[in-house]
């Protein structure tokens, strides 16, 4: 085309393909550009778009298959070239990448360096901390149990900092925020201690604290062994749901069944299998509120599961809003403290201590503030909108 041939960049060379390097915790993409070249970056969620006005490329689709970069697409337009980097861990205005321009190693040009990782998150100070509205229901305070995972002889996951330390740091922050909003908070531990060196005993005592409260939030950080440690990062929020048949720990001893008032006839002795899909008699014929134990009745499994999932979804949404971290999803799992609980219960995994960058994020007070703020806001939003109030 004549216009293009006479344009200011008509003589520009075809750019060399991007150079891609695997670094601990991130993928580095380097574009070698002429000295005068300009560029625009556009995070698109699942991709990072680089627009290069006046540049020429060899169009094509390339697969890379690294945790942070699935591949890239080079496209040629009349007045510009584009490079689309496919980023499985996301690219947003606040997260997923960092960029810098360096002089060329040789000659006159410049290097556009793009580092990609879901562990590039928002670690800026959260200040001033946005205030919370006072949350109260029917004249009573909501009561929440926060469970900083591990403690004492059990450090939890290991990274640049022990998981038990991170969990407690965040739990103490969440407590402060919830108390400001008028919520009564019980911690399963306030220091580096546990109820018992025996894991099962410890966990069952933690769960027992939820009896009669409104909800339970267990706070953890994750880790995974090499070679995946370099690529796994992000947030997970778990609730106990169907499909989780295998417990990590044996079930607590079953409660003694209440004595039967009338001896069953032989035909009635076969127990009816519980069906999660069926409402319990309590749902069909609600017990009058005054006869319910205060403040919250023991919920049936299905109701508790639904509320736990709602709570998990609310908490995840606000965690993502506060941190811009990579979303590994709201998932169901079989962790003891969420399975054997009497109230809506979730377990938050705040990131991977085994990840070279995310492990460092979890040491930063600003980032812990943001995690705590996300959890607290999610809990408050759930209490205001979803929690049954008698
Ligand atoms: Zn843990």
GROMACS .gro file of C-alpha atoms and ligand atoms in nm:
model
  391
    1UNK     CA    1   0.000   0.000   0.000
    2UNK     CA    2   0.135   0.334  -0.109
    3UNK     CA    3   0.046   0.521   0.208
    4UNK     CA    4   0.227   0.269   0.423
    5UNK     CA    5   0.527   0.260   0.192
    6UNK     CA    6   0.567   0.636   0.230
    7UNK     CA    7   0.504   0.638   0.606
    8UNK     CA    8   0.767   0.735   0.859
    9UNK     CA    9   0.828   0.374   0.957
   10UNK     CA   10   0.841   0.238   0.608
   11UNK     CA   11   1.204   0.149   0.644
   12UNK     CA   12   1.177  -0.011   0.988
   13UNK     CA   13   1.310  -0.362   1.020
   14UNK     CA   14   1.103  -0.659   1.124
   15UNK     CA   15   1.144  -0.694   1.500
   16UNK     CA   16   1.320  -1.004   1.627
   17UNK     CA   17   1.089  -1.245   1.810
   18UNK     CA   18   1.048  -1.181   2.183
   19UNK     CA   19   1.306  -1.350   2.402
   20UNK     CA   20   1.154  -1.557   2.681
   21UNK     CA   21   1.329  -1.656   3.001
   22UNK     CA   22   1.219  -1.866   3.295
   23UNK     CA   23   1.303  -1.696   3.626
   24UNK     CA   24   1.225  -1.813   3.981
   25UNK     CA   25   0.855  -1.730   4.023
   26UNK     CA   26   0.806  -1.539   3.699
   27UNK     CA   27   0.852  -1.547   3.323
   28UNK     CA   28   1.053  -1.269   3.161
   29UNK     CA   29   0.968  -1.151   2.810
   30UNK     CA   30   1.219  -0.917   2.643
   31UNK     CA   31   1.137  -0.720   2.329
   32UNK     CA   32   1.430  -0.566   2.146
   33UNK     CA   33   1.309  -0.235   2.003
   34UNK     CA   34   1.462   0.051   1.805
   35UNK     CA   35   1.570   0.353   2.006
   36UNK     CA   36   1.271   0.573   1.912
   37UNK     CA   37   1.006   0.301   1.946
   38UNK     CA   38   0.707   0.361   2.169
   39UNK     CA   39   0.473   0.104   2.320
   40UNK     CA   40   0.142   0.072   2.507
   41UNK     CA   41   0.054  -0.195   2.761
   42UNK     CA   42  -0.302  -0.309   2.810
   43UNK     CA   43  -0.380  -0.574   3.073
   44UNK     CA   44  -0.682  -0.768   2.952
   45UNK     CA   45  -0.732  -1.015   3.236
   46UNK     CA   46  -0.619  -1.337   3.070
   47UNK     CA   47  -0.369  -1.158   2.848
   48UNK     CA   48  -0.132  -0.864   2.835
   49UNK     CA   49  -0.148  -0.672   2.509
   50UNK     CA   50   0.155  -0.479   2.387
   51UNK     CA   51   0.090  -0.233   2.105
   52UNK     CA   52   0.393  -0.121   1.905
   53UNK     CA   53   0.310   0.176   1.678
   54UNK     CA   54   0.495   0.173   1.349
   55UNK     CA   55   0.665  -0.160   1.411
   56UNK     CA   56   0.676  -0.471   1.193
   57UNK     CA   57   0.664  -0.829   1.315
   58UNK     CA   58   0.634  -1.174   1.170
   59UNK     CA   59   0.275  -1.265   1.255
   60UNK     CA   60   0.216  -1.596   1.422
   61UNK     CA   61   0.097  -1.794   1.722
   62UNK     CA   62   0.359  -1.944   1.955
   63UNK     CA   63   0.312  -2.181   2.244
   64UNK     CA   64   0.533  -2.143   2.550
   65UNK     CA   65   0.361  -2.349   2.825
   66UNK     CA   66   0.513  -2.188   3.133
   67UNK     CA   67   0.297  -2.134   3.442
   68UNK     CA   68   0.301  -1.759   3.380
   69UNK     CA   69   0.294  -1.760   2.998
   70UNK     CA   70   0.091  -2.004   2.792
   71UNK     CA   71   0.199  -1.854   2.462
   72UNK     CA   72   0.191  -1.537   2.254
   73UNK     CA   73   0.038  -1.400   1.938
   74UNK     CA   74   0.208  -1.153   1.704
   75UNK     CA   75  -0.016  -0.957   1.470
   76UNK     CA   76   0.059  -0.702   1.202
   77UNK     CA   77  -0.170  -0.407   1.130
   78UNK     CA   78  -0.126  -0.121   0.886
   79UNK     CA   79   0.020   0.124   1.134
   80UNK     CA   80   0.124  -0.098   1.422
   81UNK     CA   81   0.213  -0.445   1.545
   82UNK     CA   82   0.069  -0.611   1.851
   83UNK     CA   83   0.201  -0.876   2.083
   84UNK     CA   84  -0.057  -1.056   2.293
   85UNK     CA   85   0.093  -1.245   2.586
   86UNK     CA   86  -0.140  -1.515   2.715
   87UNK     CA   87  -0.118  -1.500   3.094
   88UNK     CA   88  -0.287  -1.789   3.278
   89UNK     CA   89  -0.220  -1.615   3.611
   90UNK     CA   90  -0.387  -1.297   3.493
   91UNK     CA   91  -0.286  -0.945   3.403
   92UNK     CA   92  -0.476  -0.652   3.554
   93UNK     CA   93  -0.392  -0.284   3.598
   94UNK     CA   94  -0.286  -0.373   3.955
   95UNK     CA   95  -0.129  -0.714   3.915
   96UNK     CA   96   0.013  -0.996   3.707
   97UNK     CA   97   0.306  -0.812   3.549
   98UNK     CA   98   0.571  -0.547   3.586
   99UNK     CA   99   0.749  -0.365   3.309
  100UNK     CA  100   1.070  -0.171   3.260
  101UNK     CA  101   1.272  -0.025   2.976
  102UNK     CA  102   1.646  -0.086   2.964
  103UNK     CA  103   1.909   0.017   2.711
  104UNK     CA  104   2.001  -0.244   2.454
  105UNK     CA  105   2.289  -0.470   2.543
  106UNK     CA  106   2.455  -0.369   2.217
  107UNK     CA  107   2.400  -0.069   1.993
  108UNK     CA  108   2.143   0.209   2.003
  109UNK     CA  109   1.820   0.028   2.080
  110UNK     CA  110   1.616  -0.038   2.393
  111UNK     CA  111   1.477  -0.342   2.566
  112UNK     CA  112   1.117  -0.359   2.683
  113UNK     CA  113   1.122  -0.607   2.973
  114UNK     CA  114   0.792  -0.761   3.084
  115UNK     CA  115   0.791  -0.986   3.388
  116UNK     CA  116   0.481  -1.201   3.423
  117UNK     CA  117   0.357  -1.364   3.744
  118UNK     CA  118   0.034  -1.396   3.940
  119UNK     CA  119   0.244  -1.311   4.245
  120UNK     CA  120   0.290  -0.951   4.131
  121UNK     CA  121   0.010  -0.814   4.347
  122UNK     CA  122  -0.096  -0.495   4.519
  123UNK     CA  123   0.132  -0.454   4.821
  124UNK     CA  124   0.080  -0.079   4.853
  125UNK     CA  125  -0.026   0.049   5.196
  126UNK     CA  126  -0.399   0.027   5.262
  127UNK     CA  127  -0.434   0.367   5.415
  128UNK     CA  128  -0.632   0.526   5.544
  129UNK     CA  129  -0.803   0.201   5.625
  130UNK     CA  130  -1.162   0.234   5.508
  131UNK     CA  131  -1.396   0.218   5.806
  132UNK     CA  132  -1.661  -0.046   5.858
  133UNK     CA  133  -2.024   0.010   5.931
  134UNK     CA  134  -2.143  -0.127   6.262
  135UNK     CA  135  -2.310  -0.459   6.195
  136UNK     CA  136  -2.576  -0.583   6.431
  137UNK     CA  137  -2.876  -0.807   6.392
  138UNK     CA  138  -3.198  -0.802   6.594
  139UNK     CA  139  -3.028  -0.631   6.881
  140UNK     CA  140  -2.756  -0.889   6.926
  141UNK     CA  141  -2.394  -0.895   6.825
  142UNK     CA  142  -2.272  -1.140   6.570
  143UNK     CA  143  -2.011  -1.382   6.704
  144UNK     CA  144  -1.729  -1.510   6.485
  145UNK     CA  145  -1.448  -1.761   6.543
  146UNK     CA  146  -1.116  -1.694   6.372
  147UNK     CA  147  -0.878  -1.987   6.354
  148UNK     CA  148  -0.514  -1.906   6.280
  149UNK     CA  149  -0.399  -2.246   6.154
  150UNK     CA  150  -0.120  -2.446   6.322
  151UNK     CA  151   0.090  -2.307   6.608
  152UNK     CA  152   0.325  -2.430   6.876
  153UNK     CA  153   0.518  -2.737   6.760
  154UNK     CA  154   0.333  -2.735   6.427
  155UNK     CA  155   0.472  -2.457   6.205
  156UNK     CA  156   0.249  -2.541   5.909
  157UNK     CA  157   0.390  -2.470   5.564
  158UNK     CA  158   0.745  -2.341   5.548
  159UNK     CA  159   0.878  -2.056   5.337
  160UNK     CA  160   1.063  -1.734   5.409
  161UNK     CA  161   0.834  -1.721   5.713
  162UNK     CA  162   0.653  -2.003   5.893
  163UNK     CA  163   0.287  -2.036   5.806
  164UNK     CA  164   0.178  -2.030   6.171
  165UNK     CA  165   0.324  -1.678   6.203
  166UNK     CA  166   0.149  -1.543   5.894
  167UNK     CA  167  -0.181  -1.700   5.997
  168UNK     CA  168  -0.172  -1.538   6.340
  169UNK     CA  169  -0.062  -1.199   6.203
  170UNK     CA  170  -0.360  -1.190   5.970
  171UNK     CA  171  -0.608  -1.330   6.224
  172UNK     CA  172  -0.516  -1.058   6.474
  173UNK     CA  173  -0.574  -0.795   6.204
  174UNK     CA  174  -0.909  -0.946   6.107
  175UNK     CA  175  -1.013  -0.950   6.472
  176UNK     CA  176  -0.940  -0.580   6.508
  177UNK     CA  177  -1.142  -0.494   6.197
  178UNK     CA  178  -1.440  -0.709   6.295
  179UNK     CA  179  -1.444  -0.577   6.650
  180UNK     CA  180  -1.451  -0.223   6.512
  181UNK     CA  181  -1.767  -0.326   6.330
  182UNK     CA  182  -1.923  -0.453   6.652
  183UNK     CA  183  -1.869  -0.824   6.592
  184UNK     CA  184  -1.765  -1.043   6.886
  185UNK     CA  185  -1.452  -1.235   6.790
  186UNK     CA  186  -1.306  -1.550   6.944
  187UNK     CA  187  -0.960  -1.665   6.837
  188UNK     CA  188  -0.868  -2.032   6.856
  189UNK     CA  189  -0.521  -1.914   6.956
  190UNK     CA  190  -0.380  -1.570   7.035
  191UNK     CA  191  -0.016  -1.671   7.044
  192UNK     CA  192   0.217  -1.951   6.938
  193UNK     CA  193   0.022  -2.225   7.111
  194UNK     CA  194  -0.221  -2.502   7.036
  195UNK     CA  195  -0.476  -2.688   7.246
  196UNK     CA  196  -0.283  -3.013   7.218
  197UNK     CA  197   0.025  -3.155   7.047
  198UNK     CA  198  -0.211  -3.417   6.910
  199UNK     CA  199  -0.342  -3.281   6.582
  200UNK     CA  200  -0.685  -3.433   6.598
  201UNK     CA  201  -0.745  -3.324   6.956
  202UNK     CA  202  -0.625  -2.975   6.872
  203UNK     CA  203  -0.852  -2.945   6.570
  204UNK     CA  204  -1.157  -3.079   6.751
  205UNK     CA  205  -1.106  -2.822   7.029
  206UNK     CA  206  -1.079  -2.544   6.776
  207UNK     CA  207  -1.403  -2.656   6.613
  208UNK     CA  208  -1.574  -2.684   6.952
  209UNK     CA  209  -1.528  -2.309   7.000
  210UNK     CA  210  -1.772  -2.248   6.714
  211UNK     CA  211  -2.062  -2.401   6.906
  212UNK     CA  212  -2.331  -2.134   6.935
  213UNK     CA  213  -2.139  -1.879   6.727
  214UNK     CA  214  -2.234  -1.748   6.383
  215UNK     CA  215  -1.943  -1.857   6.168
  216UNK     CA  216  -1.591  -1.995   6.161
  217UNK     CA  217  -1.298  -1.880   5.946
  218UNK     CA  218  -0.977  -2.083   5.941
  219UNK     CA  219  -0.677  -1.885   5.818
  220UNK     CA  220  -0.389  -2.060   5.640
  221UNK     CA  221  -0.112  -2.018   5.385
  222UNK     CA  222  -0.021  -2.289   5.141
  223UNK     CA  223   0.292  -2.455   5.001
  224UNK     CA  224   0.375  -2.705   4.731
  225UNK     CA  225   0.691  -2.902   4.667
  226UNK     CA  226   0.927  -2.843   4.372
  227UNK     CA  227   0.909  -2.839   4.075
  228UNK     CA  228   0.565  -2.680   4.103
  229UNK     CA  229   0.672  -2.442   4.380
  230UNK     CA  230   0.803  -2.195   4.122
  231UNK     CA  231   0.472  -2.163   3.943
  232UNK     CA  232   0.195  -2.208   4.200
  233UNK     CA  233   0.061  -1.893   4.362
  234UNK     CA  234  -0.267  -1.728   4.449
  235UNK     CA  235  -0.571  -1.741   4.672
  236UNK     CA  236  -0.802  -2.031   4.753
  237UNK     CA  237  -1.110  -2.031   4.973
  238UNK     CA  238  -1.252  -2.367   5.077
  239UNK     CA  239  -1.585  -2.482   5.213
  240UNK     CA  240  -1.695  -2.834   5.287
  241UNK     CA  241  -1.918  -2.965   5.012
  242UNK     CA  242  -2.032  -3.276   4.833
  243UNK     CA  243  -1.769  -3.483   4.658
  244UNK     CA  244  -1.527  -3.471   4.949
  245UNK     CA  245  -1.549  -3.823   5.074
  246UNK     CA  246  -1.201  -3.875   5.219
  247UNK     CA  247  -1.124  -3.686   5.537
  248UNK     CA  248  -0.765  -3.588   5.607
  249UNK     CA  249  -0.820  -3.683   5.970
  250UNK     CA  250  -1.051  -3.942   6.119
  251UNK     CA  251  -1.396  -3.822   6.211
  252UNK     CA  252  -1.463  -3.727   6.573
  253UNK     CA  253  -1.644  -3.989   6.780
  254UNK     CA  254  -2.014  -3.980   6.690
  255UNK     CA  255  -2.250  -3.833   6.943
  256UNK     CA  256  -2.451  -4.088   7.137
  257UNK     CA  257  -2.790  -4.118   6.968
  258UNK     CA  258  -3.075  -4.002   7.191
  259UNK     CA  259  -3.266  -4.290   7.351
  260UNK     CA  260  -3.573  -4.382   7.152
  261UNK     CA  261  -3.900  -4.314   7.330
  262UNK     CA  262  -4.069  -4.601   7.155
  263UNK     CA  263  -3.888  -4.918   7.061
  264UNK     CA  264  -3.888  -4.948   6.682
  265UNK     CA  265  -4.063  -5.241   6.529
  266UNK     CA  266  -3.828  -5.487   6.351
  267UNK     CA  267  -3.933  -5.349   6.014
  268UNK     CA  268  -3.822  -4.998   6.112
  269UNK     CA  269  -3.476  -5.083   6.241
  270UNK     CA  270  -3.298  -5.023   5.912
  271UNK     CA  271  -3.166  -4.669   5.925
  272UNK     CA  272  -3.275  -4.436   5.650
  273UNK     CA  273  -2.969  -4.302   5.469
  274UNK     CA  274  -2.942  -3.929   5.515
  275UNK     CA  275  -3.007  -3.743   5.192
  276UNK     CA  276  -2.835  -3.409   5.161
  277UNK     CA  277  -3.071  -3.308   4.883
  278UNK     CA  278  -3.378  -3.340   5.106
  279UNK     CA  279  -3.467  -3.065   5.348
  280UNK     CA  280  -3.457  -3.176   5.707
  281UNK     CA  281  -3.774  -3.170   5.915
  282UNK     CA  282  -3.651  -2.846   6.071
  283UNK     CA  283  -3.674  -2.678   5.732
  284UNK     CA  284  -4.025  -2.799   5.666
  285UNK     CA  285  -4.164  -2.719   6.012
  286UNK     CA  286  -3.945  -2.450   6.162
  287UNK     CA  287  -3.900  -2.468   6.535
  288UNK     CA  288  -4.040  -2.153   6.702
  289UNK     CA  289  -3.749  -1.907   6.744
  290UNK     CA  290  -3.781  -1.884   7.123
  291UNK     CA  291  -3.707  -2.254   7.158
  292UNK     CA  292  -3.388  -2.235   6.952
  293UNK     CA  293  -3.052  -2.233   7.125
  294UNK     CA  294  -2.899  -1.886   7.113
  295UNK     CA  295  -2.761  -1.729   6.914
  296UNK     CA  296  -2.769  -1.974   6.623
  297UNK     CA  297  -2.932  -2.312   6.590
  298UNK     CA  298  -2.733  -2.610   6.483
  299UNK     CA  299  -2.774  -2.614   6.110
  300UNK     CA  300  -2.842  -2.912   5.896
  301UNK     CA  301  -2.569  -3.015   5.658
  302UNK     CA  302  -2.714  -2.878   5.336
  303UNK     CA  303  -2.804  -2.540   5.480
  304UNK     CA  304  -2.462  -2.509   5.642
  305UNK     CA  305  -2.292  -2.606   5.316
  306UNK     CA  306  -2.485  -2.344   5.118
  307UNK     CA  307  -2.409  -2.073   5.368
  308UNK     CA  308  -2.044  -2.176   5.384
  309UNK     CA  309  -2.018  -2.152   5.007
  310UNK     CA  310  -2.181  -1.809   5.010
  311UNK     CA  311  -1.941  -1.696   5.281
  312UNK     CA  312  -1.647  -1.835   5.083
  313UNK     CA  313  -1.760  -1.650   4.770
  314UNK     CA  314  -1.799  -1.320   4.956
  315UNK     CA  315  -1.459  -1.355   5.122
  316UNK     CA  316  -1.287  -1.446   4.795
  317UNK     CA  317  -1.441  -1.148   4.615
  318UNK     CA  318  -1.311  -0.906   4.877
  319UNK     CA  319  -0.972  -1.078   4.902
  320UNK     CA  320  -0.933  -1.030   4.527
  321UNK     CA  321  -1.047  -0.670   4.552
  322UNK     CA  322  -0.803  -0.595   4.832
  323UNK     CA  323  -0.498  -0.768   4.687
  324UNK     CA  324  -0.553  -0.816   4.311
  325UNK     CA  325  -0.393  -1.158   4.369
  326UNK     CA  326  -0.440  -1.458   4.140
  327UNK     CA  327  -0.774  -1.629   4.192
  328UNK     CA  328  -0.728  -2.005   4.233
  329UNK     CA  329  -1.094  -2.034   4.311
  330UNK     CA  330  -1.360  -2.104   4.568
  331UNK     CA  331  -1.337  -2.478   4.615
  332UNK     CA  332  -1.488  -2.752   4.822
  333UNK     CA  333  -1.255  -2.965   5.031
  334UNK     CA  334  -1.249  -3.197   5.324
  335UNK     CA  335  -1.044  -3.014   5.584
  336UNK     CA  336  -1.133  -3.118   5.936
  337UNK     CA  337  -1.219  -2.773   6.069
  338UNK     CA  338  -1.471  -2.700   5.794
  339UNK     CA  339  -1.618  -3.048   5.777
  340UNK     CA  340  -1.683  -3.111   6.145
  341UNK     CA  341  -1.817  -2.769   6.224
  342UNK     CA  342  -2.161  -2.675   6.350
  343UNK     CA  343  -2.173  -2.333   6.183
  344UNK     CA  344  -2.092  -2.196   5.835
  345UNK     CA  345  -1.719  -2.250   5.805
  346UNK     CA  346  -1.450  -2.168   5.549
  347UNK     CA  347  -1.077  -2.215   5.521
  348UNK     CA  348  -0.877  -1.941   5.352
  349UNK     CA  349  -0.543  -2.019   5.187
  350UNK     CA  350  -0.379  -1.679   5.153
  351UNK     CA  351  -0.113  -1.781   4.904
  352UNK     CA  352   0.185  -2.009   4.856
  353UNK     CA  353   0.480  -1.966   5.090
  354UNK     CA  354   0.673  -2.197   4.858
  355UNK     CA  355   0.648  -1.946   4.570
  356UNK     CA  356   0.963  -1.734   4.535
  357UNK     CA  357   0.764  -1.408   4.506
  358UNK     CA  358   0.444  -1.484   4.692
  359UNK     CA  359   0.639  -1.615   4.990
  360UNK     CA  360   0.797  -1.270   5.012
  361UNK     CA  361   0.458  -1.099   4.972
  362UNK     CA  362   0.337  -1.289   5.279
  363UNK     CA  363   0.611  -1.126   5.483
  364UNK     CA  364   0.499  -0.775   5.399
  365UNK     CA  365   0.282  -0.602   5.661
  366UNK     CA  366   0.104  -0.402   5.387
  367UNK     CA  367   0.004  -0.721   5.214
  368UNK     CA  368  -0.114  -0.884   5.538
  369UNK     CA  369  -0.327  -0.572   5.600
  370UNK     CA  370  -0.484  -0.619   5.260
  371UNK     CA  371  -0.552  -0.989   5.317
  372UNK     CA  372  -0.708  -0.914   5.656
  373UNK     CA  373  -0.919  -0.637   5.511
  374UNK     CA  374  -1.048  -0.868   5.237
  375UNK     CA  375  -1.141  -1.140   5.485
  376UNK     CA  376  -1.310  -0.896   5.725
  377UNK     CA  377  -1.511  -0.727   5.452
  378UNK     CA  378  -1.624  -1.060   5.311
  379UNK     CA  379  -1.735  -1.177   5.657
  380UNK     CA  380  -1.925  -0.855   5.726
  381UNK     CA  381  -2.093  -0.859   5.387
  382UNK     CA  382  -2.203  -1.217   5.449
  383UNK     CA  383  -2.336  -1.138   5.797
  384UNK     CA  384  -2.532  -0.840   5.666
  385UNK     CA  385  -2.678  -1.007   5.359
  386UNK     CA  386  -2.687  -1.383   5.392
  387UNK     CA  387  -2.665  -1.503   5.750
  388UNK     CA  388  -2.993  -1.631   5.894
  389UNK     CA  389  -3.105  -1.415   6.184
  390UNK     CA  390  -3.371  -1.536   6.419
  391LIG    ZN1  391  -0.210  -2.452   5.705
   0.00000   0.00000   0.00000
